[in-house]
PDB file of N, CA and C in Angstrom:
ATOM      1  N   MET H   1      -1.772   1.595 -18.494  1.00  0.00           N
ATOM      2  CA  MET H   1      -0.153   2.076 -17.480  1.00  0.00           C
ATOM      3  C   MET H   1      -0.379   3.175 -17.097  1.00  0.00           C
ATOM      4  N   ARG H   2      -0.452   4.086 -15.867  1.00  0.00           N
ATOM      5  CA  ARG H   2      -0.232   5.806 -15.371  1.00  0.00           C
ATOM      6  C   ARG H   2       0.519   5.570 -15.926  1.00  0.00           C
ATOM      7  N   ALA H   3       1.154   7.287 -15.911  1.00  0.00           N
ATOM      8  CA  ALA H   3       2.923   7.298 -16.272  1.00  0.00           C
ATOM      9  C   ALA H   3       3.177   7.488 -15.459  1.00  0.00           C
ATOM     10  N   ARG H   4       4.688   7.555 -14.472  1.00  0.00           N
ATOM     11  CA  ARG H   4       5.306   7.386 -14.022  1.00  0.00           C
ATOM     12  C   ARG H   4       5.442   8.867 -12.759  1.00  0.00           C
ATOM     13  N   GLY H   5       5.285   9.404 -11.775  1.00  0.00           N
ATOM     14  CA  GLY H   5       5.063  10.244 -10.633  1.00  0.00           C
ATOM     15  C   GLY H   5       3.597  10.152 -10.803  1.00  0.00           C
ATOM     16  N   GLU H   6       2.662   9.998 -11.707  1.00  0.00           N
ATOM     17  CA  GLU H   6       1.167  10.059 -11.813  1.00  0.00           C
ATOM     18  C   GLU H   6       0.511   9.985 -11.205  1.00  0.00           C
ATOM     19  N   SER H   7       0.001  10.525 -10.528  1.00  0.00           N
ATOM     20  CA  SER H   7      -1.152   9.899  -9.066  1.00  0.00           C
ATOM     21  C   SER H   7      -2.295   9.587  -9.046  1.00  0.00           C
ATOM     22  N   CYS H   8      -2.367   8.536  -8.130  1.00  0.00           N
ATOM     23  CA  CYS H   8      -3.641   7.476  -8.272  1.00  0.00           C
ATOM     24  C   CYS H   8      -4.503   8.058  -7.447  1.00  0.00           C
ATOM     25  N   ALA H   9      -4.202   8.803  -6.805  1.00  0.00           N
ATOM     26  CA  ALA H   9      -5.802   9.731  -5.542  1.00  0.00           C
ATOM     27  C   ALA H   9      -6.865   9.885  -7.570  1.00  0.00           C
ATOM     28  N   ASN H  10      -6.807  10.777  -7.382  1.00  0.00           N
ATOM     29  CA  ASN H  10      -7.682  11.074  -8.148  1.00  0.00           C
ATOM     30  C   ASN H  10      -8.616   9.676  -9.009  1.00  0.00           C
ATOM     31  N   THR H  11      -8.297   8.472  -9.213  1.00  0.00           N
ATOM     32  CA  THR H  11      -9.018   7.904  -9.823  1.00  0.00           C
ATOM     33  C   THR H  11     -10.165   7.834  -9.859  1.00  0.00           C
ATOM     34  N   ARG H  12     -11.531   8.303  -8.728  1.00  0.00           N
ATOM     35  CA  ARG H  12     -12.392   8.706  -8.905  1.00  0.00           C
ATOM     36  C   ARG H  12     -13.641   9.209  -9.303  1.00  0.00           C
ATOM     37  N   ALA H  13     -12.371  10.595  -9.619  1.00  0.00           N
ATOM     38  CA  ALA H  13     -13.085  10.975  -9.946  1.00  0.00           C
ATOM     39  C   ALA H  13     -12.952  11.154 -11.835  1.00  0.00           C
ATOM     40  N   ALA H  14     -11.253  10.271 -12.156  1.00  0.00           N
ATOM     41  CA  ALA H  14     -11.089  10.396 -13.529  1.00  0.00           C
ATOM     42  C   ALA H  14     -12.315   9.003 -14.426  1.00  0.00           C
ATOM     43  N   THR H  15     -12.359   8.703 -13.656  1.00  0.00           N
ATOM     44  CA  THR H  15     -13.812   7.443 -14.008  1.00  0.00           C
ATOM     45  C   THR H  15     -15.691   7.655 -13.733  1.00  0.00           C
ATOM     46  N   GLY H  16     -14.982   8.701 -13.099  1.00  0.00           N
ATOM     47  CA  GLY H  16     -16.704   9.820 -13.280  1.00  0.00           C
ATOM     48  C   GLY H  16     -17.786   8.625 -12.030  1.00  0.00           C
ATOM     49  N   SER H  17     -17.054   7.924 -11.510  1.00  0.00           N
ATOM     50  CA  SER H  17     -17.851   6.693 -11.122  1.00  0.00           C
ATOM     51  C   SER H  17     -17.547   6.336  -8.992  1.00  0.00           C
ATOM     52  N   ASP H  18     -19.426   6.359  -8.727  1.00  0.00           N
ATOM     53  CA  ASP H  18     -19.441   6.244  -7.817  1.00  0.00           C
ATOM     54  C   ASP H  18     -19.172   3.957  -7.142  1.00  0.00           C
ATOM     55  N   ASN H  19     -19.131   3.757  -7.598  1.00  0.00           N
ATOM     56  CA  ASN H  19     -19.265   2.871  -8.421  1.00  0.00           C
ATOM     57  C   ASN H  19     -17.896   1.657  -7.725  1.00  0.00           C
ATOM     58  N   PHE H  20     -17.725   1.423  -6.277  1.00  0.00           N
ATOM     59  CA  PHE H  20     -16.488   0.754  -5.732  1.00  0.00           C
ATOM     60  C   PHE H  20     -14.948  -0.333  -6.728  1.00  0.00           C
ATOM     61  N   LEU H  21     -16.072  -1.475  -6.844  1.00  0.00           N
ATOM     62  CA  LEU H  21     -16.159  -1.961  -8.114  1.00  0.00           C
ATOM     63  C   LEU H  21     -15.011  -2.106  -9.128  1.00  0.00           C
ATOM     64  N   GLU H  22     -15.643  -0.669  -9.598  1.00  0.00           N
ATOM     65  CA  GLU H  22     -15.511  -0.518 -11.305  1.00  0.00           C
ATOM     66  C   GLU H  22     -14.631   0.680 -10.789  1.00  0.00           C
ATOM     67  N   VAL H  23     -14.442   1.299 -10.092  1.00  0.00           N
ATOM     68  CA  VAL H  23     -13.051   2.719  -9.358  1.00  0.00           C
ATOM     69  C   VAL H  23     -12.011   1.110  -9.555  1.00  0.00           C
ATOM     70  N   MET H  24     -11.929   0.738  -8.138  1.00  0.00           N
ATOM     71  CA  MET H  24     -11.054  -0.988  -8.341  1.00  0.00           C
ATOM     72  C   MET H  24     -10.280  -1.236  -9.464  1.00  0.00           C
ATOM     73  N   THR H  25     -11.393  -1.675  -9.803  1.00  0.00           N
ATOM     74  CA  THR H  25     -10.888  -2.322 -11.567  1.00  0.00           C
ATOM     75  C   THR H  25     -10.271  -1.548 -12.384  1.00  0.00           C
ATOM     76  N   THR H  26     -10.851   0.394 -12.218  1.00  0.00           N
ATOM     77  CA  THR H  26      -9.363   0.751 -13.402  1.00  0.00           C
ATOM     78  C   THR H  26      -8.769   1.466 -12.042  1.00  0.00           C
ATOM     79  N   ARG H  27      -8.389   1.365 -10.525  1.00  0.00           N
ATOM     80  CA  ARG H  27      -7.172   1.452  -9.921  1.00  0.00           C
ATOM     81  C   ARG H  27      -6.440   0.331 -10.439  1.00  0.00           C
ATOM     82  N   HIS H  28      -6.852  -0.665 -10.742  1.00  0.00           N
ATOM     83  CA  HIS H  28      -5.879  -2.222 -11.295  1.00  0.00           C
ATOM     84  C   HIS H  28      -5.013  -1.955 -12.370  1.00  0.00           C
ATOM     85  N   GLU H  29      -5.619  -2.034 -13.046  1.00  0.00           N
ATOM     86  CA  GLU H  29      -5.727  -1.253 -14.821  1.00  0.00           C
ATOM     87  C   GLU H  29      -4.571  -0.376 -14.346  1.00  0.00           C
ATOM     88  N   ALA H  30      -4.523   0.928 -14.047  1.00  0.00           N
ATOM     89  CA  ALA H  30      -3.591   1.625 -14.134  1.00  0.00           C
ATOM     90  C   ALA H  30      -2.407   1.674 -13.991  1.00  0.00           C
ATOM     91  N   GLY H  31      -2.327   0.540 -12.950  1.00  0.00           N
ATOM     92  CA  GLY H  31      -1.113   0.397 -12.127  1.00  0.00           C
ATOM     93  C   GLY H  31      -0.920   0.474 -10.826  1.00  0.00           C
ATOM     94  N   CYS H  32      -2.132   0.652  -9.734  1.00  0.00           N
ATOM     95  CA  CYS H  32      -2.794   1.698  -8.997  1.00  0.00           C
ATOM     96  C   CYS H  32      -2.700   0.949  -7.578  1.00  0.00           C
ATOM     97  N   VAL H  33      -2.351  -0.206  -7.682  1.00  0.00           N
ATOM     98  CA  VAL H  33      -3.190  -1.216  -6.835  1.00  0.00           C
ATOM     99  C   VAL H  33      -1.022  -1.067  -5.256  1.00  0.00           C
ATOM    100  N   THR H  34      -1.274  -0.565  -4.819  1.00  0.00           N
ATOM    101  CA  THR H  34      -1.027  -0.374  -3.064  1.00  0.00           C
ATOM    102  C   THR H  34      -0.426  -1.400  -2.809  1.00  0.00           C
ATOM    103  N   GLU H  35      -0.133  -2.474  -1.527  1.00  0.00           N
ATOM    104  CA  GLU H  35       0.729  -2.949  -0.677  1.00  0.00           C
ATOM    105  C   GLU H  35      -0.029  -3.032   0.393  1.00  0.00           C
ATOM    106  N   PRO H  36      -0.280  -3.437   0.375  1.00  0.00           N
ATOM    107  CA  PRO H  36      -1.764  -4.389   1.623  1.00  0.00           C
ATOM    108  C   PRO H  36      -0.682  -4.500   2.443  1.00  0.00           C
ATOM    109  N   LEU H  37      -1.604  -3.347   3.442  1.00  0.00           N
ATOM    110  CA  LEU H  37      -1.510  -3.025   5.110  1.00  0.00           C
ATOM    111  C   LEU H  37      -0.812  -4.160   6.095  1.00  0.00           C
ATOM    112  N   LYS H  38      -1.471  -5.477   5.637  1.00  0.00           N
ATOM    113  CA  LYS H  38      -0.837  -6.048   6.369  1.00  0.00           C
ATOM    114  C   LYS H  38       1.306  -6.278   6.020  1.00  0.00           C
ATOM    115  N   LYS H  39       1.019  -5.623   4.850  1.00  0.00           N
ATOM    116  CA  LYS H  39       2.353  -6.326   4.134  1.00  0.00           C
ATOM    117  C   LYS H  39       3.246  -4.770   4.730  1.00  0.00           C
ATOM    118  N   VAL H  40       2.806  -3.607   4.899  1.00  0.00           N
ATOM    119  CA  VAL H  40       3.510  -2.442   5.197  1.00  0.00           C
ATOM    120  C   VAL H  40       3.823  -2.631   6.698  1.00  0.00           C
ATOM    121  N   LEU H  41       3.331  -3.334   7.763  1.00  0.00           N
ATOM    122  CA  LEU H  41       2.976  -3.002   8.749  1.00  0.00           C
ATOM    123  C   LEU H  41       3.746  -4.002   8.753  1.00  0.00           C
ATOM    124  N   GLY H  42       4.352  -5.658   8.646  1.00  0.00           N
ATOM    125  CA  GLY H  42       5.096  -6.274   8.863  1.00  0.00           C
ATOM    126  C   GLY H  42       6.230  -5.539   8.315  1.00  0.00           C
ATOM    127  N   ALA H  43       7.001  -4.742   7.654  1.00  0.00           N
ATOM    128  CA  ALA H  43       7.966  -4.277   7.048  1.00  0.00           C
ATOM    129  C   ALA H  43       8.348  -3.175   7.600  1.00  0.00           C
ATOM    130  N   GLN H  44       7.019  -2.326   8.753  1.00  0.00           N
ATOM    131  CA  GLN H  44       7.477  -1.776  10.027  1.00  0.00           C
ATOM    132  C   GLN H  44       7.944  -2.283  11.179  1.00  0.00           C
ATOM    133  N   VAL H  45       6.845  -3.258  10.958  1.00  0.00           N
ATOM    134  CA  VAL H  45       8.437  -4.285  12.777  1.00  0.00           C
ATOM    135  C   VAL H  45       9.371  -4.506  12.514  1.00  0.00           C
ATOM    136  N   ARG H  46       9.813  -5.353  11.031  1.00  0.00           N
ATOM    137  CA  ARG H  46      10.945  -5.652  10.777  1.00  0.00           C
ATOM    138  C   ARG H  46      12.375  -4.695  11.586  1.00  0.00           C
ATOM    139  N   ASP H  47      11.436  -3.045  10.142  1.00  0.00           N
ATOM    140  CA  ASP H  47      12.049  -2.417  10.953  1.00  0.00           C
ATOM    141  C   ASP H  47      13.288  -1.867  11.377  1.00  0.00           C
ATOM    142  N   LEU H  48      12.423  -1.015  12.576  1.00  0.00           N
ATOM    143  CA  LEU H  48      11.702  -1.285  14.370  1.00  0.00           C
ATOM    144  C   LEU H  48      13.010  -2.294  14.256  1.00  0.00           C
ATOM    145  N   ARG H  49      12.346  -3.253  14.896  1.00  0.00           N
ATOM    146  CA  ARG H  49      13.458  -4.578  15.550  1.00  0.00           C
ATOM    147  C   ARG H  49      14.618  -4.834  14.659  1.00  0.00           C
ATOM    148  N   LEU H  50      15.084  -3.928  13.302  1.00  0.00           N
ATOM    149  CA  LEU H  50      16.008  -3.960  13.437  1.00  0.00           C
ATOM    150  C   LEU H  50      17.027  -3.108  13.724  1.00  0.00           C
ATOM    151  N   VAL H  51      16.569  -2.261  14.162  1.00  0.00           N
ATOM    152  CA  VAL H  51      16.382  -1.076  14.512  1.00  0.00           C
ATOM    153  C   VAL H  51      17.490  -0.443  15.561  1.00  0.00           C
ATOM    154  N   ARG H  52      16.601  -1.943  16.517  1.00  0.00           N
ATOM    155  CA  ARG H  52      17.136  -1.719  18.160  1.00  0.00           C
ATOM    156  C   ARG H  52      17.694  -3.517  17.707  1.00  0.00           C
ATOM    157  N   HIS H  53      18.490  -3.493  17.170  1.00  0.00           N
ATOM    158  CA  HIS H  53      19.400  -5.317  16.640  1.00  0.00           C
ATOM    159  C   HIS H  53      18.749  -5.884  17.589  1.00  0.00           C
ATOM    160  N   LEU H  54      17.661  -6.234  17.955  1.00  0.00           N
ATOM    161  CA  LEU H  54      16.701  -7.232  18.276  1.00  0.00           C
ATOM    162  C   LEU H  54      16.817  -9.016  16.847  1.00  0.00           C
ATOM    163  N   SER H  55      16.624 -10.283  17.705  1.00  0.00           N
ATOM    164  CA  SER H  55      16.649 -11.016  16.783  1.00  0.00           C
ATOM    165  C   SER H  55      15.069 -11.234  17.029  1.00  0.00           C
ATOM    166  N   GLN H  56      14.481 -12.043  15.221  1.00  0.00           N
ATOM    167  CA  GLN H  56      12.770 -11.979  15.974  1.00  0.00           C
ATOM    168  C   GLN H  56      12.708 -12.979  17.444  1.00  0.00           C
ATOM    169  N   GLU H  57      13.852 -13.259  17.553  1.00  0.00           N
ATOM    170  CA  GLU H  57      13.731 -14.600  19.131  1.00  0.00           C
ATOM    171  C   GLU H  57      12.851 -14.219  19.969  1.00  0.00           C
ATOM    172  N   GLY H  58      14.707 -12.349  20.045  1.00  0.00           N
ATOM    173  CA  GLY H  58      14.503 -11.202  21.568  1.00  0.00           C
ATOM    174  C   GLY H  58      13.014 -10.592  21.673  1.00  0.00           C
ATOM    175  N   LEU H  59      12.271  -9.944  20.226  1.00  0.00           N
ATOM    176  CA  LEU H  59      11.313  -9.309  20.068  1.00  0.00           C
ATOM    177  C   LEU H  59      10.073 -10.017  20.622  1.00  0.00           C
ATOM    178  N   ALA H  60      10.415 -11.183  20.074  1.00  0.00           N
ATOM    179  CA  ALA H  60       9.076 -11.630  20.003  1.00  0.00           C
ATOM    180  C   ALA H  60       8.912 -12.360  21.368  1.00  0.00           C
ATOM    181  N   GLU H  61       9.634 -12.769  22.086  1.00  0.00           N
ATOM    182  CA  GLU H  61       9.973 -12.908  23.668  1.00  0.00           C
ATOM    183  C   GLU H  61       9.958 -11.491  24.144  1.00  0.00           C
ATOM    184  N   GLU H  62       9.720 -10.229  24.716  1.00  0.00           N
ATOM    185  CA  GLU H  62       9.716  -9.150  24.665  1.00  0.00           C
ATOM    186  C   GLU H  62       7.943  -8.380  24.214  1.00  0.00           C
ATOM    187  N   LEU H  63       7.248  -9.839  22.854  1.00  0.00           N
ATOM    188  CA  LEU H  63       5.386  -9.366  23.253  1.00  0.00           C
ATOM    189  C   LEU H  63       5.188 -10.259  23.853  1.00  0.00           C
ATOM    190  N   GLY H  64       6.214 -10.867  23.590  1.00  0.00           N
ATOM    191  CA  GLY H  64       5.220 -13.008  24.419  1.00  0.00           C
ATOM    192  C   GLY H  64       4.528 -13.607  23.398  1.00  0.00           C
ATOM    193  N   VAL H  65       5.294 -13.054  21.935  1.00  0.00           N
ATOM    194  CA  VAL H  65       4.896 -14.117  21.433  1.00  0.00           C
ATOM    195  C   VAL H  65       6.145 -15.244  20.768  1.00  0.00           C
ATOM    196  N   SER H  66       5.062 -16.334  19.878  1.00  0.00           N
ATOM    197  CA  SER H  66       6.379 -17.147  18.983  1.00  0.00           C
ATOM    198  C   SER H  66       6.591 -16.433  18.403  1.00  0.00           C
ATOM    199  N   THR H  67       8.013 -17.397  18.287  1.00  0.00           N
ATOM    200  CA  THR H  67       9.200 -16.159  16.733  1.00  0.00           C
ATOM    201  C   THR H  67       8.316 -16.740  15.216  1.00  0.00           C
ATOM    202  N   ARG H  68       8.080 -17.769  15.434  1.00  0.00           N
ATOM    203  CA  ARG H  68       6.457 -17.958  14.646  1.00  0.00           C
ATOM    204  C   ARG H  68       5.800 -17.235  13.697  1.00  0.00           C
ATOM    205  N   TYR H  69       4.980 -16.716  15.229  1.00  0.00           N
ATOM    206  CA  TYR H  69       3.930 -15.522  15.119  1.00  0.00           C
ATOM    207  C   TYR H  69       4.382 -14.187  14.580  1.00  0.00           C
ATOM    208  N   LEU H  70       6.005 -13.786  14.750  1.00  0.00           N
ATOM    209  CA  LEU H  70       6.325 -13.152  14.859  1.00  0.00           C
ATOM    210  C   LEU H  70       6.731 -13.081  13.503  1.00  0.00           C
ATOM    211  N   ALA H  71       7.241 -13.939  12.820  1.00  0.00           N
ATOM    212  CA  ALA H  71       7.957 -13.727  11.374  1.00  0.00           C
ATOM    213  C   ALA H  71       6.674 -13.614  10.625  1.00  0.00           C
ATOM    214  N   GLY H  72       5.258 -14.744  10.486  1.00  0.00           N
ATOM    215  CA  GLY H  72       4.202 -14.294   9.782  1.00  0.00           C
ATOM    216  C   GLY H  72       3.367 -12.793  10.524  1.00  0.00           C
ATOM    217  N   ILE H  73       4.554 -11.982  11.220  1.00  0.00           N
ATOM    218  CA  ILE H  73       3.455 -10.024  11.529  1.00  0.00           C
ATOM    219  C   ILE H  73       4.449 -10.124  10.698  1.00  0.00           C
ATOM    220  N   GLU H  74       5.677  -9.972  10.111  1.00  0.00           N
ATOM    221  CA  GLU H  74       6.549  -9.582   8.899  1.00  0.00           C
ATOM    222  C   GLU H  74       6.958 -10.281   7.746  1.00  0.00           C
ATOM    223  N   ARG H  75       6.540 -10.941   7.522  1.00  0.00           N
ATOM    224  CA  ARG H  75       5.623 -11.708   6.214  1.00  0.00           C
ATOM    225  C   ARG H  75       5.149 -10.819   5.680  1.00  0.00           C
ATOM    226  N   GLY H  76       4.146  -9.993   6.160  1.00  0.00           N
ATOM    227  CA  GLY H  76       2.847  -9.560   6.042  1.00  0.00           C
ATOM    228  C   GLY H  76       1.126 -11.000   6.159  1.00  0.00           C
ATOM    229  N   GLU H  77       1.421 -12.067   6.589  1.00  0.00           N
ATOM    230  CA  GLU H  77       0.851 -13.031   6.743  1.00  0.00           C
ATOM    231  C   GLU H  77      -0.389 -13.326   7.581  1.00  0.00           C
ATOM    232  N   ARG H  78      -0.089 -12.146   8.728  1.00  0.00           N
ATOM    233  CA  ARG H  78      -0.864 -11.763   9.941  1.00  0.00           C
ATOM    234  C   ARG H  78      -1.490 -11.276   9.872  1.00  0.00           C
ATOM    235  N   ASN H  79      -2.764 -11.835   9.563  1.00  0.00           N
ATOM    236  CA  ASN H  79      -4.153  -9.815   9.861  1.00  0.00           C
ATOM    237  C   ASN H  79      -4.048  -9.536  11.785  1.00  0.00           C
ATOM    238  N   LEU H  80      -3.809  -8.978  11.728  1.00  0.00           N
ATOM    239  CA  LEU H  80      -3.942  -7.867  13.416  1.00  0.00           C
ATOM    240  C   LEU H  80      -4.848  -7.056  13.620  1.00  0.00           C
ATOM    241  N   THR H  81      -5.547  -7.664  14.701  1.00  0.00           N
ATOM    242  CA  THR H  81      -6.331  -7.055  15.035  1.00  0.00           C
ATOM    243  C   THR H  81      -6.185  -5.187  14.739  1.00  0.00           C
ATOM    244  N   LEU H  82      -7.291  -4.499  15.463  1.00  0.00           N
ATOM    245  CA  LEU H  82      -6.651  -3.104  15.800  1.00  0.00           C
ATOM    246  C   LEU H  82      -6.317  -3.180  17.247  1.00  0.00           C
ATOM    247  N   ASP H  83      -6.776  -3.913  17.377  1.00  0.00           N
ATOM    248  CA  ASP H  83      -6.528  -4.098  19.419  1.00  0.00           C
ATOM    249  C   ASP H  83      -4.693  -4.570  19.102  1.00  0.00           C
ATOM    250  N   SER H  84      -4.810  -5.392  18.704  1.00  0.00           N
ATOM    251  CA  SER H  84      -3.344  -6.311  18.458  1.00  0.00           C
ATOM    252  C   SER H  84      -2.486  -5.489  17.410  1.00  0.00           C
ATOM    253  N   VAL H  85      -2.776  -4.431  16.994  1.00  0.00           N
ATOM    254  CA  VAL H  85      -1.900  -3.295  16.344  1.00  0.00           C
ATOM    255  C   VAL H  85      -1.628  -2.104  17.384  1.00  0.00           C
ATOM    256  N   ASP H  86      -2.576  -1.682  17.578  1.00  0.00           N
ATOM    257  CA  ASP H  86      -2.143  -0.884  19.213  1.00  0.00           C
ATOM    258  C   ASP H  86      -1.320  -1.862  20.541  1.00  0.00           C
ATOM    259  N   ALA H  87      -1.376  -2.620  20.369  1.00  0.00           N
ATOM    260  CA  ALA H  87      -0.566  -3.240  21.276  1.00  0.00           C
ATOM    261  C   ALA H  87       1.103  -3.223  20.672  1.00  0.00           C
ATOM    262  N   LEU H  88       1.187  -3.796  19.660  1.00  0.00           N
ATOM    263  CA  LEU H  88       2.124  -4.138  19.116  1.00  0.00           C
ATOM    264  C   LEU H  88       3.588  -2.558  19.451  1.00  0.00           C
ATOM    265  N   ALA H  89       2.143  -1.333  19.051  1.00  0.00           N
ATOM    266  CA  ALA H  89       2.912  -0.415  18.538  1.00  0.00           C
ATOM    267  C   ALA H  89       3.280   0.007  20.010  1.00  0.00           C
ATOM    268  N   GLU H  90       2.463   0.000  21.572  1.00  0.00           N
ATOM    269  CA  GLU H  90       2.736   0.630  22.188  1.00  0.00           C
ATOM    270  C   GLU H  90       3.863  -0.276  23.191  1.00  0.00           C
ATOM    271  N   GLN H  91       4.111  -2.058  22.332  1.00  0.00           N
ATOM    272  CA  GLN H  91       5.498  -1.990  23.132  1.00  0.00           C
ATOM    273  C   GLN H  91       6.744  -1.699  22.090  1.00  0.00           C
ATOM    274  N   LEU H  92       6.785  -1.386  20.868  1.00  0.00           N
ATOM    275  CA  LEU H  92       7.421  -0.853  20.304  1.00  0.00           C
ATOM    276  C   LEU H  92       8.038   0.409  20.597  1.00  0.00           C
ATOM    277  N   GLY H  93       6.521   1.115  21.224  1.00  0.00           N
ATOM    278  CA  GLY H  93       7.497   2.450  21.415  1.00  0.00           C
ATOM    279  C   GLY H  93       7.576   3.653  20.641  1.00  0.00           C
ATOM    280  N   VAL H  94       6.626   3.138  19.439  1.00  0.00           N
ATOM    281  CA  VAL H  94       5.144   3.834  18.863  1.00  0.00           C
ATOM    282  C   VAL H  94       4.291   4.422  18.639  1.00  0.00           C
ATOM    283  N   GLU H  95       3.986   5.053  17.938  1.00  0.00           N
ATOM    284  CA  GLU H  95       2.970   5.654  18.196  1.00  0.00           C
ATOM    285  C   GLU H  95       1.535   4.370  16.511  1.00  0.00           C
ATOM    286  N   ALA H  96       0.808   3.601  16.291  1.00  0.00           N
ATOM    287  CA  ALA H  96       0.369   3.093  16.422  1.00  0.00           C
ATOM    288  C   ALA H  96      -0.353   3.301  14.084  1.00  0.00           C
ATOM    289  N   HIS H  97      -0.315   4.133  14.309  1.00  0.00           N
ATOM    290  CA  HIS H  97       0.214   5.083  12.256  1.00  0.00           C
ATOM    291  C   HIS H  97       0.867   4.371  12.168  1.00  0.00           C
ATOM    292  N   ALA H  98       2.006   4.536  12.918  1.00  0.00           N
ATOM    293  CA  ALA H  98       3.796   4.972  12.124  1.00  0.00           C
ATOM    294  C   ALA H  98       3.913   3.327  11.904  1.00  0.00           C
ATOM    295  N   LEU H  99       3.227   2.444  12.275  1.00  0.00           N
ATOM    296  CA  LEU H  99       2.925   1.044  11.678  1.00  0.00           C
ATOM    297  C   LEU H  99       2.310   0.415  10.135  1.00  0.00           C
ATOM    298  N   ILE H 100       1.694   0.663   9.807  1.00  0.00           N
ATOM    299  CA  ILE H 100       0.268   1.111   9.072  1.00  0.00           C
ATOM    300  C   ILE H 100       0.891   1.985   7.846  1.00  0.00           C
ATOM    301  N   VAL H 101       1.756   3.373   8.239  1.00  0.00           N
ATOM    302  CA  VAL H 101       1.394   4.615   7.199  1.00  0.00           C
ATOM    303  C   VAL H 101       2.977   3.768   5.753  1.00  0.00           C
ATOM    304  N   ARG H 102       2.015   4.086   4.538  1.00  0.00           N
ATOM    305  CA  ARG H 102       2.803   3.009   3.443  1.00  0.00           C
ATOM    306  C   ARG H 102       4.057   4.498   3.333  1.00  0.00           C
ATOM    307  N   ARG H 103       5.426   3.807   2.594  1.00  0.00           N
ATOM    308  CA  ARG H 103       6.327   4.886   2.781  1.00  0.00           C
ATOM    309  C   ARG H 103       6.745   5.578   1.540  1.00  0.00           C
TER     310      ARG H 103
END
C-alpha cells in the first residue's frame, strides 16, 4: 500500500515496465485505483444540477432524456459517447472536460 499523499503518477517508472497489465496490477496493489470516469462524470452532473436547484425531472426535461436515464448517468452507470458528453456539457453550460476532471 502506498503511503498517504504518495503519488501514483510514476507507477510505470517505479515498476520499470512498459507492460500495461503489469503496471495496472501494480497500481491496484499500491492502492492507486482511481474512480471510473463515468462515476466522475455522474458526480459532476449531479453537482451542477444541485447548484442550479434543479430536480432530476427538471434537468432530464431540459436535456430531452428520461429521468431514469439521467439518474443512471448520475450514478455512473451509463457509458456515454464523447458526442453525448459534449452535448451534455453544452446543455449544462460548461466545457466538456469539466465533466470528467477528477477532483
